[in-house]
PDB file of C-alpha atoms in Angstrom:
ATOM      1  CA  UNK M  20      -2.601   0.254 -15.029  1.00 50.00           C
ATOM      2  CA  UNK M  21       0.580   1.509 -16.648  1.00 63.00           C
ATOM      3  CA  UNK M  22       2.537  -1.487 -15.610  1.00 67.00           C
ATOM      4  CA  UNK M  23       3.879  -0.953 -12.545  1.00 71.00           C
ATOM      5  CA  UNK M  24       5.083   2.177 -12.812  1.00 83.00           C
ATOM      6  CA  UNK M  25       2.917   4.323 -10.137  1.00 89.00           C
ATOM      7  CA  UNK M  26       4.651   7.543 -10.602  1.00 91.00           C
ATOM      8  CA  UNK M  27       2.605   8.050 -13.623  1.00 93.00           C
ATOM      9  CA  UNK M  28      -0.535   7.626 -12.011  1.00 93.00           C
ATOM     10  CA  UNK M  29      -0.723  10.705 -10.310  1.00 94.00           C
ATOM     11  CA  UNK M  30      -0.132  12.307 -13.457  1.00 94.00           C
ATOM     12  CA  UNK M  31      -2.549  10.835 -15.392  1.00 94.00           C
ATOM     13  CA  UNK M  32      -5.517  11.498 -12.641  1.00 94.00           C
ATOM     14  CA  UNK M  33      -4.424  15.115 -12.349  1.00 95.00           C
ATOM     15  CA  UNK M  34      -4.749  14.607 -16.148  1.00 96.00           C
ATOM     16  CA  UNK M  35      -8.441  13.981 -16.247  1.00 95.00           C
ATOM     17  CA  UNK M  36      -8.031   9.964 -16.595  1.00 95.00           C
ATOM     18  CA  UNK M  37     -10.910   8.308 -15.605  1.00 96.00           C
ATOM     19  CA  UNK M  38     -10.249   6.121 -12.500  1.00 95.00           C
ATOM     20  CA  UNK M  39     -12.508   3.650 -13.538  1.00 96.00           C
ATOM     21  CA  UNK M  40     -12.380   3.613 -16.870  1.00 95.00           C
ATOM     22  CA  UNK M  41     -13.106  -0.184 -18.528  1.00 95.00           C
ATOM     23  CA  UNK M  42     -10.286  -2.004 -20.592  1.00 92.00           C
ATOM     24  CA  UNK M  43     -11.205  -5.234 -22.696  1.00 87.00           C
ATOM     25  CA  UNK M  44     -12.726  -7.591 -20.171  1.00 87.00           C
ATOM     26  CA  UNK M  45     -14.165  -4.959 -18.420  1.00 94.00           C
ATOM     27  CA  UNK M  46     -10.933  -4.404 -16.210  1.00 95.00           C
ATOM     28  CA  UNK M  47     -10.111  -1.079 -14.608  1.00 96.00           C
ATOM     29  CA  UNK M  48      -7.074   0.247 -13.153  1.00 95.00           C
ATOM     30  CA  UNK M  49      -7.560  -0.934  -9.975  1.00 96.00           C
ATOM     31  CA  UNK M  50      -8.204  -4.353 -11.501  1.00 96.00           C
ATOM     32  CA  UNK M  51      -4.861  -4.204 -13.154  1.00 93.00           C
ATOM     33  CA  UNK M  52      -3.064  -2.923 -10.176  1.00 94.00           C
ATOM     34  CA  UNK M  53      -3.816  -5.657  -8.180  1.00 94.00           C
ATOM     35  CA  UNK M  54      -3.211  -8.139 -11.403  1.00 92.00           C
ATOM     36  CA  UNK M  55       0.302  -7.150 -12.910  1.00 88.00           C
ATOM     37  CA  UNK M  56       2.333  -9.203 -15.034  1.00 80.00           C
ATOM     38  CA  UNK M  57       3.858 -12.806 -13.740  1.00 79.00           C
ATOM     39  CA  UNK M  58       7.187 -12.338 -11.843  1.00 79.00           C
ATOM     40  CA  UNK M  59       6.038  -8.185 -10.957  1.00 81.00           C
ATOM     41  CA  UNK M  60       6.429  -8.152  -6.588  1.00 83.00           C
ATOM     42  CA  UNK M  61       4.078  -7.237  -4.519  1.00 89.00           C
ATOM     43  CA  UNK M  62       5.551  -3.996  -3.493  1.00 92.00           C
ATOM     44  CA  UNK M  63       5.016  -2.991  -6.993  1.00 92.00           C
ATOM     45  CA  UNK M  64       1.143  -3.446  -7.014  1.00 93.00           C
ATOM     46  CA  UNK M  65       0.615  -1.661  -3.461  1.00 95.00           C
ATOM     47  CA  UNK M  66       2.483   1.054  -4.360  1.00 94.00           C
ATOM     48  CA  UNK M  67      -0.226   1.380  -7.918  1.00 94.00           C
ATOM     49  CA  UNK M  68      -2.923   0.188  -5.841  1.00 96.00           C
ATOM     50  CA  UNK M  69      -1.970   3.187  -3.343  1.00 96.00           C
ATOM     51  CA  UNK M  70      -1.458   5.748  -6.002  1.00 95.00           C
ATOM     52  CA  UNK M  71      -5.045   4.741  -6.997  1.00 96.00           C
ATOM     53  CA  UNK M  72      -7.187   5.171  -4.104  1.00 97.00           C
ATOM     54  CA  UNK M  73      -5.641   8.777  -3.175  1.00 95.00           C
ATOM     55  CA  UNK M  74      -9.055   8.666  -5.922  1.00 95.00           C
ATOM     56  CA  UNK M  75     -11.997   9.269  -4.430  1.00 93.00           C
ATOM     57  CA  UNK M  76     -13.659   8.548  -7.214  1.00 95.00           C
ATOM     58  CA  UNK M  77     -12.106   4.752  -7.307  1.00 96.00           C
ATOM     59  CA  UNK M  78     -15.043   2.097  -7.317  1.00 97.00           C
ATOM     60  CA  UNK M  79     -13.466  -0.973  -5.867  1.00 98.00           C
ATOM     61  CA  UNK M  80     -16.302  -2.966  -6.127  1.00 97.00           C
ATOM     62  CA  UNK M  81     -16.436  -2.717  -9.444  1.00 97.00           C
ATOM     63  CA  UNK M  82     -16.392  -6.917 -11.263  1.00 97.00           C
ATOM     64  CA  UNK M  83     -14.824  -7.680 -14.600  1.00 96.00           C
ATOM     65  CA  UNK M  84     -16.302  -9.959 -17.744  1.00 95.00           C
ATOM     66  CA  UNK M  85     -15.677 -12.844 -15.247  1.00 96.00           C
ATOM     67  CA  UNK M  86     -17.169 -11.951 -11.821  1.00 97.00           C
ATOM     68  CA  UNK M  87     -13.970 -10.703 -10.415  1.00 97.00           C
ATOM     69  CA  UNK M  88     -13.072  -7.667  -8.154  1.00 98.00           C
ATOM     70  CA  UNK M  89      -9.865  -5.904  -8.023  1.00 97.00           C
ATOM     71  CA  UNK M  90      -9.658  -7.965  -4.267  1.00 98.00           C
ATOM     72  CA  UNK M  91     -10.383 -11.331  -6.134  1.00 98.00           C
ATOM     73  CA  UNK M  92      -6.994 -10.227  -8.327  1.00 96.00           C
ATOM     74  CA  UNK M  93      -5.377  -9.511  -5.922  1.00 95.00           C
ATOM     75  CA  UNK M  94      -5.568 -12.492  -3.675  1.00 96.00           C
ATOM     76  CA  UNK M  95      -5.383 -14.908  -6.604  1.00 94.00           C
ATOM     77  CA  UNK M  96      -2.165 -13.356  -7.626  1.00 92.00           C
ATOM     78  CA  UNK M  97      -0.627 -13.559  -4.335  1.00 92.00           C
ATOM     79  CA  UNK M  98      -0.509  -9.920  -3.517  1.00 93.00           C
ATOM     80  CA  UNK M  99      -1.614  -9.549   0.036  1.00 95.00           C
ATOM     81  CA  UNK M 100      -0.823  -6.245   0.826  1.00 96.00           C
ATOM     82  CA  UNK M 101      -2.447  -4.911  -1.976  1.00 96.00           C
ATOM     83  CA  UNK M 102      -5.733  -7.177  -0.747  1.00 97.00           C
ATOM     84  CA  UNK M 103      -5.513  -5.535   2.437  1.00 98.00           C
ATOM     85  CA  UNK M 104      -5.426  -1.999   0.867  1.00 98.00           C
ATOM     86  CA  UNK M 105      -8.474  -3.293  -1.381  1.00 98.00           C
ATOM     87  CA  UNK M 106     -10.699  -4.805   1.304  1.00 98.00           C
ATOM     88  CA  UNK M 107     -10.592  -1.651   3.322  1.00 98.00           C
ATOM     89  CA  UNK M 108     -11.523   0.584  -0.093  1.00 98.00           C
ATOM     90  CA  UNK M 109     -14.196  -1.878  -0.287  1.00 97.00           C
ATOM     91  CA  UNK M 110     -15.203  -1.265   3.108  1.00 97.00           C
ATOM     92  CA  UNK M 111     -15.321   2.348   3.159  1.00 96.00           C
ATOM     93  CA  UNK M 112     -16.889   2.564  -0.519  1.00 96.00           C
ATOM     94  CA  UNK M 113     -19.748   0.506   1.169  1.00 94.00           C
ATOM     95  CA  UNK M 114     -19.859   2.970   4.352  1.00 92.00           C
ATOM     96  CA  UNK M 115     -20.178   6.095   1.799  1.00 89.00           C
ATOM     97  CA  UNK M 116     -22.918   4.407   0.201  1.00 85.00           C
ATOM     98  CA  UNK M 117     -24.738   3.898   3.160  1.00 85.00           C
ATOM     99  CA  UNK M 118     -24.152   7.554   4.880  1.00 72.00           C
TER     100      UNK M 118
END
C-alpha cells in the first residue's frame, strides 16, 4: 500500500487505481496492508486494510509468488484485527461467487 498512510487510499481508488493491481512478488494492496513495515501497529494496517475493502472490487483471495493471502500476512505479522477484517472479505468474496 502507500505505507500506512490510509488517507491516500481513498484518493487513489477514486483515482482509477486498480485495487488489485500486482507489485513484484505478485503482492497487492491488500497484501501490503496486512504486511507493513517491522515496528508499524496494528491500528495502522486495519485502518489500510479498511480503506481497502470500502472496494468492491478487492479480491482477498488473491496468493502472492509464495502461496500467501493477504490473511496469511496478516496473521504472520501479528495483526489480528486486520485478520479478522480479512477472513470476513474472504468470506463474503466466496458468498458472491457462489450467488
Amino acid at each position: 500500500t502507500v505505507c500506512g498512510h490510509d488517507h491516500l487510499i481513498p484518493l487513489l481508488l477514486k483515482a482509477g487505481a486498480d485495487p488489485n493491481a500486482k507489485s513484484e512478488g505478485n503482492r497487492t494492496p491488500l497484501m501490503g496492508a496486512c504486511f507493513l513495515r517491522k515496528g508499524v501497529e496494528d491500528a495502522k494496517s486495519v485502518l489500510c486494510v479498511k480503506a481497502l475493502l470500502v472496494d468492491e472490487r478487492v479480491d482477498p483471495t488473491v496468493r502472492n509468488s509464495f502461496g500467501e493471502s493477504a490473511l496469511d500476512l496478516a496473521v504472520g505479522r501479528g495483526y489480528c484485527e486486520s485478520a479478522a477484517l480479512v477472513e470476513q472479505a474472504v468470506k463474503d468474496w466466496n458468498e458472491r461467487l457462489v450467488t
